[in-house]
Structures are given as structure tokens and as C-alpha cells.
């Protein structure tokens, strides 16, 4: 068996207006734009990556922001909530900050943690989970003071008709059952960011439909040496993983899990500094070499940011 997965590598979602997306994640949430590229499967659309200062695995939220995107429906067979981790003392700060930004919030207690729920401008459901054991972080110097800054991911919630096969896979990956209540089963890995997957079993939930405000996939961290072994495990589980795909900043294997959620197994290496200096991350449009010859056309086809 390969080494257990420490947690989430990144979450990729579908957004709408790229400018509003950029403003919200950098100015309101205080993340850094660490990579500005294009969707490798649709070069008329940006691929924007946000994260901590270096875009470390476990902090990286990425978007395909389609101008005039049709709204999707958050529902069964999807990641239905993306959760960020904030320090235990930062709840009031974030409630004020989101209120000042005109973002409606809902506060809840879950397994002993305060959870602030809200949606991004594209309608994507997000939560801030406050915990005293939130690790130290390396945020960009920006609008949010370091003491209150988002540390990275806490986890994701998946809404599924039945949870059996997903549970089996999560346990093999290193996510073990921890808490549960009547509608939520929590699985935790051993890392310090993105270490939670909550399963919400709800056969009556409407089926999710892709579009703005929905998560496209969740990626988990693996090492390059073990990526092939993870691919074999997915095959043994009856899934049909892709080949290993070179995404330039990491290598990826994707598999649609039996509950309908698209999982990715992404390498920690080489990371976002492979093609830009750390201090210059996100400043320019970067393209993988195989798209460089089309740069002029690609730039002309992209909206202003
Ligand atoms: Zn991905």
C-alpha cells in the first residue's frame, strides 16, 4: 500500500465573472493569486489559482471562471461545501469582515467548532471552520492580518445517495471515521490542512448539475513516486482512472468515484514556483510549453482581469 494521503491538495470549482472571482478571493478572503493560466481543456477560459503565499498543497483553491456562466445546481454526487480553516479566535473578525463586504453569513456549531457559512459571488457554498489548533500559515501581506488569515483548507463535504463505496475508498486513502451525527459522517486524515471529508448521505437530494457555483473536483495530495500505485488502487476499486496527466505544476490522475464525485490524485511536486519566481507568482499569464505557440491568440481571447 502507498503512504496514506495527508489531505486535500486543491479544490477546483466553476466560477462566473473572473474579475469578481479575483476580487473576492484576494481582497475579501485574503488569499494570493498564485497562478494565472488557462483551462487546458478550453483555452478561452482562465484557470485562476489562489492559495497561501506559495500556493502550498492544502491551500489552493482554483477556478474556471466562465463569463456569463450558467448557474449549476449544488446537489447529490458533488462536493457540496468547501471548508477553510481559520484560527479559533478569528470568528468575530470574519463575521464583521464578511458583513462589511455585503456577504450574508450563517453561524453554526459543529462537532465543537464554530462554522461560518456563506457563498462566493458565483454562488459556491463555502464555510470557515474555526479551530484553536489551526496551524501557522504564510499568507500574502494583504487585507487580512496574519493572526486571522485563512490557513488553507479544513475539508470538504460530499453529498451522496449512498456512502458505502466512498467510505471504503476514503479509508484506504487514510481518512478514518471520527465524528458523526444524524446526517454527517466525518473522516479525518493525518495532515494538518485539508484533512477532513464529511459525507452527507441524502438519497432525496436533487442531483447536482455542473455550472457556476459548483465544485468540479477535489484533489488529494500524493507523491510522484506513489501516484501509479494509487492509480492501481482506483482500478482495483472498480473505478476507471485517467492516465497520469502532466498539469505542469503537478501531475494528476482523475477518477469519477461511484458516488459521482470526481477525485483527483495530484503530486505535491513540482509546485507553482516551477515556472515563476515565488515573489512574482500570479502576475503574468503562464502557459504550459505546449500552449506557448498559441500565446497571442489565447491572450486575445481572454477577458480583462
Ligand atoms: Zn485539479
PDB file of N, CA and C in Angstrom, residues 87-179:
ATOM      1  N   UNK A  87      -8.212  30.466  12.541  1.00  0.00           N
ATOM      2  CA  UNK A  87      -7.883  30.289  13.961  1.00  0.00           C
ATOM      3  C   UNK A  87      -9.121  30.449  14.843  1.00  0.00           C
ATOM      4  N   UNK A  88      -9.083  29.807  15.998  1.00  0.00           N
ATOM      5  CA  UNK A  88     -10.220  29.812  16.915  1.00  0.00           C
ATOM      6  C   UNK A  88     -10.700  31.200  17.305  1.00  0.00           C
ATOM      7  N   UNK A  89      -9.771  32.161  17.428  1.00  0.00           N
ATOM      8  CA  UNK A  89     -10.146  33.497  17.874  1.00  0.00           C
ATOM      9  C   UNK A  89     -10.598  34.435  16.770  1.00  0.00           C
ATOM     10  N   UNK A  90     -10.753  33.910  15.546  1.00  0.00           N
ATOM     11  CA  UNK A  90     -10.979  34.801  14.403  1.00  0.00           C
ATOM     12  C   UNK A  90     -12.443  34.904  13.971  1.00  0.00           C
ATOM     13  N   UNK A  91     -13.352  34.281  14.739  1.00  0.00           N
ATOM     14  CA  UNK A  91     -14.750  34.223  14.304  1.00  0.00           C
ATOM     15  C   UNK A  91     -15.367  35.623  14.173  1.00  0.00           C
ATOM     16  N   UNK A  92     -15.229  36.462  15.202  1.00  0.00           N
ATOM     17  CA  UNK A  92     -15.845  37.791  15.142  1.00  0.00           C
ATOM     18  C   UNK A  92     -15.226  38.638  14.032  1.00  0.00           C
ATOM     19  N   UNK A  93     -13.915  38.513  13.896  1.00  0.00           N
ATOM     20  CA  UNK A  93     -13.234  39.241  12.823  1.00  0.00           C
ATOM     21  C   UNK A  93     -13.869  38.905  11.469  1.00  0.00           C
ATOM     22  N   UNK A  94     -14.074  37.615  11.207  1.00  0.00           N
ATOM     23  CA  UNK A  94     -14.589  37.196   9.899  1.00  0.00           C
ATOM     24  C   UNK A  94     -16.066  37.541   9.731  1.00  0.00           C
ATOM     25  N   UNK A  95     -16.828  37.462  10.812  1.00  0.00           N
ATOM     26  CA  UNK A  95     -18.240  37.850  10.697  1.00  0.00           C
ATOM     27  C   UNK A  95     -18.333  39.326  10.310  1.00  0.00           C
ATOM     28  N   UNK A  96     -17.513  40.172  10.960  1.00  0.00           N
ATOM     29  CA  UNK A  96     -17.507  41.604  10.628  1.00  0.00           C
ATOM     30  C   UNK A  96     -17.019  41.833   9.202  1.00  0.00           C
ATOM     31  N   UNK A  97     -15.933  41.156   8.865  1.00  0.00           N
ATOM     32  CA  UNK A  97     -15.328  41.354   7.545  1.00  0.00           C
ATOM     33  C   UNK A  97     -16.302  40.982   6.424  1.00  0.00           C
ATOM     34  N   UNK A  98     -16.965  39.828   6.576  1.00  0.00           N
ATOM     35  CA  UNK A  98     -17.890  39.381   5.534  1.00  0.00           C
ATOM     36  C   UNK A  98     -19.114  40.289   5.488  1.00  0.00           C
ATOM     37  N   UNK A  99     -19.568  40.730   6.657  1.00  0.00           N
ATOM     38  CA  UNK A  99     -20.693  41.660   6.714  1.00  0.00           C
ATOM     39  C   UNK A  99     -20.339  42.970   5.995  1.00  0.00           C
ATOM     40  N   UNK A 100     -19.148  43.491   6.266  1.00  0.00           N
ATOM     41  CA  UNK A 100     -18.697  44.724   5.604  1.00  0.00           C
ATOM     42  C   UNK A 100     -18.648  44.560   4.088  1.00  0.00           C
ATOM     43  N   UNK A 101     -18.352  43.334   3.649  1.00  0.00           N
ATOM     44  CA  UNK A 101     -18.268  43.079   2.203  1.00  0.00           C
ATOM     45  C   UNK A 101     -19.646  42.763   1.609  1.00  0.00           C
ATOM     46  N   UNK A 102     -20.686  42.820   2.444  1.00  0.00           N
ATOM     47  CA  UNK A 102     -22.038  42.554   1.940  1.00  0.00           C
ATOM     48  C   UNK A 102     -22.325  41.076   1.721  1.00  0.00           C
ATOM     49  N   UNK A 103     -21.546  40.212   2.395  1.00  0.00           N
ATOM     50  CA  UNK A 103     -21.740  38.762   2.246  1.00  0.00           C
ATOM     51  C   UNK A 103     -22.622  38.269   3.393  1.00  0.00           C
ATOM     52  N   UNK A 104     -23.706  37.604   3.066  1.00  0.00           N
ATOM     53  CA  UNK A 104     -24.595  37.060   4.109  1.00  0.00           C
ATOM     54  C   UNK A 104     -23.983  35.801   4.713  1.00  0.00           C
ATOM     55  N   UNK A 105     -24.018  35.705   6.028  1.00  0.00           N
ATOM     56  CA  UNK A 105     -23.417  34.548   6.681  1.00  0.00           C
ATOM     57  C   UNK A 105     -24.433  33.843   7.588  1.00  0.00           C
ATOM     58  N   UNK A 106     -24.129  32.587   7.880  1.00  0.00           N
ATOM     59  CA  UNK A 106     -24.915  31.807   8.834  1.00  0.00           C
ATOM     60  C   UNK A 106     -23.906  31.139   9.767  1.00  0.00           C
ATOM     61  N   UNK A 107     -24.124  31.270  11.059  1.00  0.00           N
ATOM     62  CA  UNK A 107     -23.157  30.688  12.001  1.00  0.00           C
ATOM     63  C   UNK A 107     -23.767  29.459  12.666  1.00  0.00           C
ATOM     64  N   UNK A 108     -22.932  28.445  12.836  1.00  0.00           N
ATOM     65  CA  UNK A 108     -23.399  27.167  13.351  1.00  0.00           C
ATOM     66  C   UNK A 108     -22.302  26.561  14.239  1.00  0.00           C
ATOM     67  N   UNK A 109     -22.682  25.621  15.093  1.00  0.00           N
ATOM     68  CA  UNK A 109     -21.681  24.851  15.849  1.00  0.00           C
ATOM     69  C   UNK A 109     -21.706  23.432  15.291  1.00  0.00           C
ATOM     70  N   UNK A 110     -20.534  22.875  15.038  1.00  0.00           N
ATOM     71  CA  UNK A 110     -20.486  21.508  14.501  1.00  0.00           C
ATOM     72  C   UNK A 110     -19.316  20.769  15.134  1.00  0.00           C
ATOM     73  N   UNK A 111     -19.602  19.688  15.811  1.00  0.00           N
ATOM     74  CA  UNK A 111     -18.577  18.880  16.487  1.00  0.00           C
ATOM     75  C   UNK A 111     -17.633  19.780  17.310  1.00  0.00           C
ATOM     76  N   UNK A 112     -18.219  20.794  17.972  1.00  0.00           N
ATOM     77  CA  UNK A 112     -17.429  21.641  18.859  1.00  0.00           C
ATOM     78  C   UNK A 112     -16.761  22.838  18.205  1.00  0.00           C
ATOM     79  N   UNK A 113     -16.857  22.952  16.879  1.00  0.00           N
ATOM     80  CA  UNK A 113     -16.222  24.080  16.187  1.00  0.00           C
ATOM     81  C   UNK A 113     -17.284  25.066  15.714  1.00  0.00           C
ATOM     82  N   UNK A 114     -16.949  26.358  15.735  1.00  0.00           N
ATOM     83  CA  UNK A 114     -17.834  27.357  15.130  1.00  0.00           C
ATOM     84  C   UNK A 114     -17.603  27.353  13.622  1.00  0.00           C
ATOM     85  N   UNK A 115     -18.703  27.334  12.879  1.00  0.00           N
ATOM     86  CA  UNK A 115     -18.643  27.263  11.417  1.00  0.00           C
ATOM     87  C   UNK A 115     -19.419  28.454  10.847  1.00  0.00           C
ATOM     88  N   UNK A 116     -18.772  29.222   9.985  1.00  0.00           N
ATOM     89  CA  UNK A 116     -19.444  30.350   9.318  1.00  0.00           C
ATOM     90  C   UNK A 116     -19.717  29.937   7.873  1.00  0.00           C
ATOM     91  N   UNK A 117     -20.988  29.898   7.504  1.00  0.00           N
ATOM     92  CA  UNK A 117     -21.361  29.504   6.146  1.00  0.00           C
ATOM     93  C   UNK A 117     -21.709  30.721   5.299  1.00  0.00           C
ATOM     94  N   UNK A 118     -21.324  30.702   4.042  1.00  0.00           N
ATOM     95  CA  UNK A 118     -21.643  31.795   3.102  1.00  0.00           C
ATOM     96  C   UNK A 118     -21.417  31.285   1.687  1.00  0.00           C
ATOM     97  N   UNK A 119     -21.665  32.150   0.713  1.00  0.00           N
ATOM     98  CA  UNK A 119     -21.433  31.750  -0.683  1.00  0.00           C
ATOM     99  C   UNK A 119     -20.541  32.793  -1.352  1.00  0.00           C
ATOM    100  N   UNK A 120     -19.753  32.363  -2.345  1.00  0.00           N
ATOM    101  CA  UNK A 120     -18.924  33.315  -3.099  1.00  0.00           C
ATOM    102  C   UNK A 120     -19.805  33.999  -4.157  1.00  0.00           C
ATOM    103  N   UNK A 121     -19.277  34.976  -4.918  1.00  0.00           N
ATOM    104  CA  UNK A 121     -20.128  35.713  -5.862  1.00  0.00           C
ATOM    105  C   UNK A 121     -20.739  34.826  -6.954  1.00  0.00           C
ATOM    106  N   UNK A 122     -20.147  33.686  -7.218  1.00  0.00           N
ATOM    107  CA  UNK A 122     -20.702  32.760  -8.210  1.00  0.00           C
ATOM    108  C   UNK A 122     -21.701  31.792  -7.602  1.00  0.00           C
ATOM    109  N   UNK A 123     -21.929  31.897  -6.282  1.00  0.00           N
ATOM    110  CA  UNK A 123     -22.895  31.014  -5.620  1.00  0.00           C
ATOM    111  C   UNK A 123     -22.294  29.753  -5.017  1.00  0.00           C
ATOM    112  N   UNK A 124     -20.965  29.661  -5.001  1.00  0.00           N
ATOM    113  CA  UNK A 124     -20.310  28.462  -4.456  1.00  0.00           C
ATOM    114  C   UNK A 124     -20.411  28.439  -2.935  1.00  0.00           C
ATOM    115  N   UNK A 125     -20.962  27.364  -2.330  1.00  0.00           N
ATOM    116  CA  UNK A 125     -21.077  27.301  -0.867  1.00  0.00           C
ATOM    117  C   UNK A 125     -19.715  27.093  -0.197  1.00  0.00           C
ATOM    118  N   UNK A 126     -19.408  27.990   0.738  1.00  0.00           N
ATOM    119  CA  UNK A 126     -18.130  27.946   1.456  1.00  0.00           C
ATOM    120  C   UNK A 126     -18.397  27.964   2.949  1.00  0.00           C
ATOM    121  N   UNK A 127     -17.436  27.468   3.717  1.00  0.00           N
ATOM    122  CA  UNK A 127     -17.505  27.581   5.179  1.00  0.00           C
ATOM    123  C   UNK A 127     -16.129  27.949   5.719  1.00  0.00           C
ATOM    124  N   UNK A 128     -16.129  28.727   6.786  1.00  0.00           N
ATOM    125  CA  UNK A 128     -14.906  28.946   7.562  1.00  0.00           C
ATOM    126  C   UNK A 128     -15.082  28.168   8.854  1.00  0.00           C
ATOM    127  N   UNK A 129     -14.158  27.281   9.146  1.00  0.00           N
ATOM    128  CA  UNK A 129     -14.230  26.471  10.358  1.00  0.00           C
ATOM    129  C   UNK A 129     -13.146  26.974  11.311  1.00  0.00           C
ATOM    130  N   UNK A 130     -13.565  27.396  12.512  1.00  0.00           N
ATOM    131  CA  UNK A 130     -12.631  27.999  13.465  1.00  0.00           C
ATOM    132  C   UNK A 130     -12.134  26.941  14.438  1.00  0.00           C
ATOM    133  N   UNK A 131     -10.807  26.811  14.530  1.00  0.00           N
ATOM    134  CA  UNK A 131     -10.226  25.825  15.454  1.00  0.00           C
ATOM    135  C   UNK A 131      -8.991  26.388  16.132  1.00  0.00           C
ATOM    136  N   UNK A 132      -8.906  26.116  17.435  1.00  0.00           N
ATOM    137  CA  UNK A 132      -7.763  26.590  18.215  1.00  0.00           C
ATOM    138  C   UNK A 132      -6.462  25.956  17.723  1.00  0.00           C
ATOM    139  N   UNK A 133      -6.547  24.754  17.124  1.00  0.00           N
ATOM    140  CA  UNK A 133      -5.314  24.075  16.689  1.00  0.00           C
ATOM    141  C   UNK A 133      -4.964  24.373  15.225  1.00  0.00           C
ATOM    142  N   UNK A 134      -5.545  25.435  14.661  1.00  0.00           N
ATOM    143  CA  UNK A 134      -5.197  25.798  13.280  1.00  0.00           C
ATOM    144  C   UNK A 134      -3.695  26.035  13.179  1.00  0.00           C
ATOM    145  N   UNK A 135      -3.022  25.444  12.198  1.00  0.00           N
ATOM    146  CA  UNK A 135      -1.565  25.575  12.116  1.00  0.00           C
ATOM    147  C   UNK A 135      -1.142  26.989  11.730  1.00  0.00           C
ATOM    148  N   UNK A 136       0.136  27.279  11.900  1.00  0.00           N
ATOM    149  CA  UNK A 136       0.694  28.557  11.449  1.00  0.00           C
ATOM    150  C   UNK A 136       0.540  28.641   9.935  1.00  0.00           C
ATOM    151  N   UNK A 137       0.652  29.832   9.393  1.00  0.00           N
ATOM    152  CA  UNK A 137       0.448  29.958   7.958  1.00  0.00           C
ATOM    153  C   UNK A 137       1.351  31.018   7.383  1.00  0.00           C
ATOM    154  N   UNK A 138       1.354  31.053   6.058  1.00  0.00           N
ATOM    155  CA  UNK A 138       2.188  32.001   5.336  1.00  0.00           C
ATOM    156  C   UNK A 138       1.306  32.736   4.330  1.00  0.00           C
ATOM    157  N   UNK A 139       0.442  33.636   4.850  1.00  0.00           N
ATOM    158  CA  UNK A 139      -0.467  34.315   3.934  1.00  0.00           C
ATOM    159  C   UNK A 139       0.253  35.438   3.199  1.00  0.00           C
ATOM    160  N   UNK A 140      -0.332  35.936   2.110  1.00  0.00           N
ATOM    161  CA  UNK A 140       0.255  37.112   1.472  1.00  0.00           C
ATOM    162  C   UNK A 140       0.065  38.304   2.399  1.00  0.00           C
ATOM    163  N   UNK A 141       0.944  39.303   2.318  1.00  0.00           N
ATOM    164  CA  UNK A 141       0.642  40.518   3.065  1.00  0.00           C
ATOM    165  C   UNK A 141      -0.461  41.181   2.275  1.00  0.00           C
ATOM    166  N   UNK A 142      -1.575  41.385   2.937  1.00  0.00           N
ATOM    167  CA  UNK A 142      -2.730  41.870   2.204  1.00  0.00           C
ATOM    168  C   UNK A 142      -3.744  42.390   3.171  1.00  0.00           C
ATOM    169  N   UNK A 143      -5.010  42.312   2.806  1.00  0.00           N
ATOM    170  CA  UNK A 143      -6.037  42.943   3.617  1.00  0.00           C
ATOM    171  C   UNK A 143      -6.342  42.222   4.928  1.00  0.00           C
ATOM    172  N   UNK A 144      -5.997  40.940   5.049  1.00  0.00           N
ATOM    173  CA  UNK A 144      -6.348  40.198   6.263  1.00  0.00           C
ATOM    174  C   UNK A 144      -5.094  40.041   7.132  1.00  0.00           C
ATOM    175  N   UNK A 145      -5.117  40.514   8.391  1.00  0.00           N
ATOM    176  CA  UNK A 145      -3.949  40.345   9.259  1.00  0.00           C
ATOM    177  C   UNK A 145      -3.620  38.864   9.458  1.00  0.00           C
ATOM    178  N   UNK A 146      -2.343  38.580   9.583  1.00  0.00           N
ATOM    179  CA  UNK A 146      -1.875  37.195   9.674  1.00  0.00           C
ATOM    180  C   UNK A 146      -2.570  36.421  10.793  1.00  0.00           C
ATOM    181  N   UNK A 147      -2.851  37.100  11.906  1.00  0.00           N
ATOM    182  CA  UNK A 147      -3.463  36.412  13.053  1.00  0.00           C
ATOM    183  C   UNK A 147      -4.835  35.834  12.721  1.00  0.00           C
ATOM    184  N   UNK A 148      -5.510  36.407  11.739  1.00  0.00           N
ATOM    185  CA  UNK A 148      -6.863  35.955  11.402  1.00  0.00           C
ATOM    186  C   UNK A 148      -6.927  35.213  10.072  1.00  0.00           C
ATOM    187  N   UNK A 149      -5.801  35.137   9.370  1.00  0.00           N
ATOM    188  CA  UNK A 149      -5.827  34.675   7.977  1.00  0.00           C
ATOM    189  C   UNK A 149      -6.302  33.233   7.837  1.00  0.00           C
ATOM    190  N   UNK A 150      -6.915  32.964   6.711  1.00  0.00           N
ATOM    191  CA  UNK A 150      -7.261  31.589   6.326  1.00  0.00           C
ATOM    192  C   UNK A 150      -5.964  30.793   6.251  1.00  0.00           C
ATOM    193  N   UNK A 151      -5.961  29.621   6.904  1.00  0.00           N
ATOM    194  CA  UNK A 151      -4.768  28.769   6.928  1.00  0.00           C
ATOM    195  C   UNK A 151      -4.645  27.897   5.686  1.00  0.00           C
ATOM    196  N   UNK A 152      -5.775  27.618   5.074  1.00  0.00           N
ATOM    197  CA  UNK A 152      -5.825  26.658   3.969  1.00  0.00           C
ATOM    198  C   UNK A 152      -7.156  25.950   4.085  1.00  0.00           C
ATOM    199  N   UNK A 153      -7.240  24.774   3.512  1.00  0.00           N
ATOM    200  CA  UNK A 153      -8.498  24.025   3.633  1.00  0.00           C
ATOM    201  C   UNK A 153      -8.618  23.379   5.007  1.00  0.00           C
ATOM    202  N   UNK A 154      -9.862  23.274   5.470  1.00  0.00           N
ATOM    203  CA  UNK A 154     -10.191  22.362   6.562  1.00  0.00           C
ATOM    204  C   UNK A 154     -10.646  21.041   5.925  1.00  0.00           C
ATOM    205  N   UNK A 155     -11.601  21.131   5.011  1.00  0.00           N
ATOM    206  CA  UNK A 155     -12.057  19.913   4.349  1.00  0.00           C
ATOM    207  C   UNK A 155     -13.123  20.194   3.318  1.00  0.00           C
ATOM    208  N   UNK A 156     -13.822  19.144   2.951  1.00  0.00           N
ATOM    209  CA  UNK A 156     -14.946  19.249   2.013  1.00  0.00           C
ATOM    210  C   UNK A 156     -16.083  18.377   2.530  1.00  0.00           C
ATOM    211  N   UNK A 157     -17.323  18.748   2.132  1.00  0.00           N
ATOM    212  CA  UNK A 157     -18.470  17.866   2.358  1.00  0.00           C
ATOM    213  C   UNK A 157     -18.907  17.313   1.014  1.00  0.00           C
ATOM    214  N   UNK A 158     -19.219  16.025   0.984  1.00  0.00           N
ATOM    215  CA  UNK A 158     -19.758  15.394  -0.225  1.00  0.00           C
ATOM    216  C   UNK A 158     -21.182  14.956   0.075  1.00  0.00           C
ATOM    217  N   UNK A 159     -22.107  15.224  -0.833  1.00  0.00           N
ATOM    218  CA  UNK A 159     -23.475  14.733  -0.675  1.00  0.00           C
ATOM    219  C   UNK A 159     -23.660  13.547  -1.622  1.00  0.00           C
ATOM    220  N   UNK A 160     -24.064  12.426  -1.039  1.00  0.00           N
ATOM    221  CA  UNK A 160     -24.109  11.173  -1.794  1.00  0.00           C
ATOM    222  C   UNK A 160     -25.435  10.450  -1.546  1.00  0.00           C
ATOM    223  N   UNK A 161     -25.892   9.685  -2.538  1.00  0.00           N
ATOM    224  CA  UNK A 161     -27.094   8.874  -2.345  1.00  0.00           C
ATOM    225  C   UNK A 161     -26.802   7.752  -1.357  1.00  0.00           C
ATOM    226  N   UNK A 162     -25.663   7.097  -1.546  1.00  0.00           N
ATOM    227  CA  UNK A 162     -25.211   6.079  -0.590  1.00  0.00           C
ATOM    228  C   UNK A 162     -23.715   6.273  -0.391  1.00  0.00           C
ATOM    229  N   UNK A 163     -23.250   5.987   0.804  1.00  0.00           N
ATOM    230  CA  UNK A 163     -21.861   6.355   1.121  1.00  0.00           C
ATOM    231  C   UNK A 163     -20.890   5.171   1.127  1.00  0.00           C
ATOM    232  N   UNK A 164     -21.408   3.945   0.985  1.00  0.00           N
ATOM    233  CA  UNK A 164     -20.580   2.747   1.208  1.00  0.00           C
ATOM    234  C   UNK A 164     -19.262   2.723   0.452  1.00  0.00           C
ATOM    235  N   UNK A 165     -19.326   2.826  -0.880  1.00  0.00           N
ATOM    236  CA  UNK A 165     -18.109   2.678  -1.685  1.00  0.00           C
ATOM    237  C   UNK A 165     -17.135   3.836  -1.428  1.00  0.00           C
ATOM    238  N   UNK A 166     -17.670   5.031  -1.205  1.00  0.00           N
ATOM    239  CA  UNK A 166     -16.809   6.191  -0.962  1.00  0.00           C
ATOM    240  C   UNK A 166     -16.096   6.047   0.376  1.00  0.00           C
ATOM    241  N   UNK A 167     -16.843   5.516   1.370  1.00  0.00           N
ATOM    242  CA  UNK A 167     -16.219   5.255   2.685  1.00  0.00           C
ATOM    243  C   UNK A 167     -15.043   4.297   2.553  1.00  0.00           C
ATOM    244  N   UNK A 168     -15.258   3.222   1.813  1.00  0.00           N
ATOM    245  CA  UNK A 168     -14.189   2.228   1.628  1.00  0.00           C
ATOM    246  C   UNK A 168     -12.960   2.888   1.005  1.00  0.00           C
ATOM    247  N   UNK A 169     -13.190   3.678  -0.027  1.00  0.00           N
ATOM    248  CA  UNK A 169     -12.069   4.333  -0.700  1.00  0.00           C
ATOM    249  C   UNK A 169     -11.366   5.326   0.243  1.00  0.00           C
ATOM    250  N   UNK A 170     -12.155   6.125   0.953  1.00  0.00           N
ATOM    251  CA  UNK A 170     -11.554   7.115   1.868  1.00  0.00           C
ATOM    252  C   UNK A 170     -10.683   6.432   2.920  1.00  0.00           C
ATOM    253  N   UNK A 171     -11.174   5.307   3.455  1.00  0.00           N
ATOM    254  CA  UNK A 171     -10.392   4.596   4.483  1.00  0.00           C
ATOM    255  C   UNK A 171      -9.076   4.098   3.895  1.00  0.00           C
ATOM    256  N   UNK A 172      -9.117   3.599   2.655  1.00  0.00           N
ATOM    257  CA  UNK A 172      -7.876   3.138   2.020  1.00  0.00           C
ATOM    258  C   UNK A 172      -6.907   4.303   1.839  1.00  0.00           C
ATOM    259  N   UNK A 173      -7.469   5.488   1.601  1.00  0.00           N
ATOM    260  CA  UNK A 173      -6.636   6.672   1.389  1.00  0.00           C
ATOM    261  C   UNK A 173      -6.047   7.202   2.691  1.00  0.00           C
ATOM    262  N   UNK A 174      -6.597   6.766   3.837  1.00  0.00           N
ATOM    263  CA  UNK A 174      -6.081   7.238   5.126  1.00  0.00           C
ATOM    264  C   UNK A 174      -7.035   8.151   5.872  1.00  0.00           C
ATOM    265  N   UNK A 175      -8.259   8.312   5.365  1.00  0.00           N
ATOM    266  CA  UNK A 175      -9.279   9.090   6.079  1.00  0.00           C
ATOM    267  C   UNK A 175     -10.086   8.127   6.941  1.00  0.00           C
ATOM    268  N   UNK A 176      -9.947   8.261   8.273  1.00  0.00           N
ATOM    269  CA  UNK A 176     -10.624   7.333   9.184  1.00  0.00           C
ATOM    270  C   UNK A 176     -11.832   8.016   9.823  1.00  0.00           C
ATOM    271  N   UNK A 177     -12.894   7.228  10.128  1.00  0.00           N
ATOM    272  CA  UNK A 177     -14.083   7.824  10.725  1.00  0.00           C
ATOM    273  C   UNK A 177     -13.729   8.504  12.047  1.00  0.00           C
ATOM    274  N   UNK A 178     -14.240   9.701  12.276  1.00  0.00           N
ATOM    275  CA  UNK A 178     -14.032  10.366  13.562  1.00  0.00           C
ATOM    276  C   UNK A 178     -15.390  10.680  14.172  1.00  0.00           C
ATOM    277  N   UNK A 179     -15.968  11.833  13.874  1.00  0.00           N
ATOM    278  CA  UNK A 179     -17.271  12.179  14.457  1.00  0.00           C
ATOM    279  C   UNK A 179     -18.405  11.801  13.517  1.00  0.00           C
TER     280      UNK A 179
END
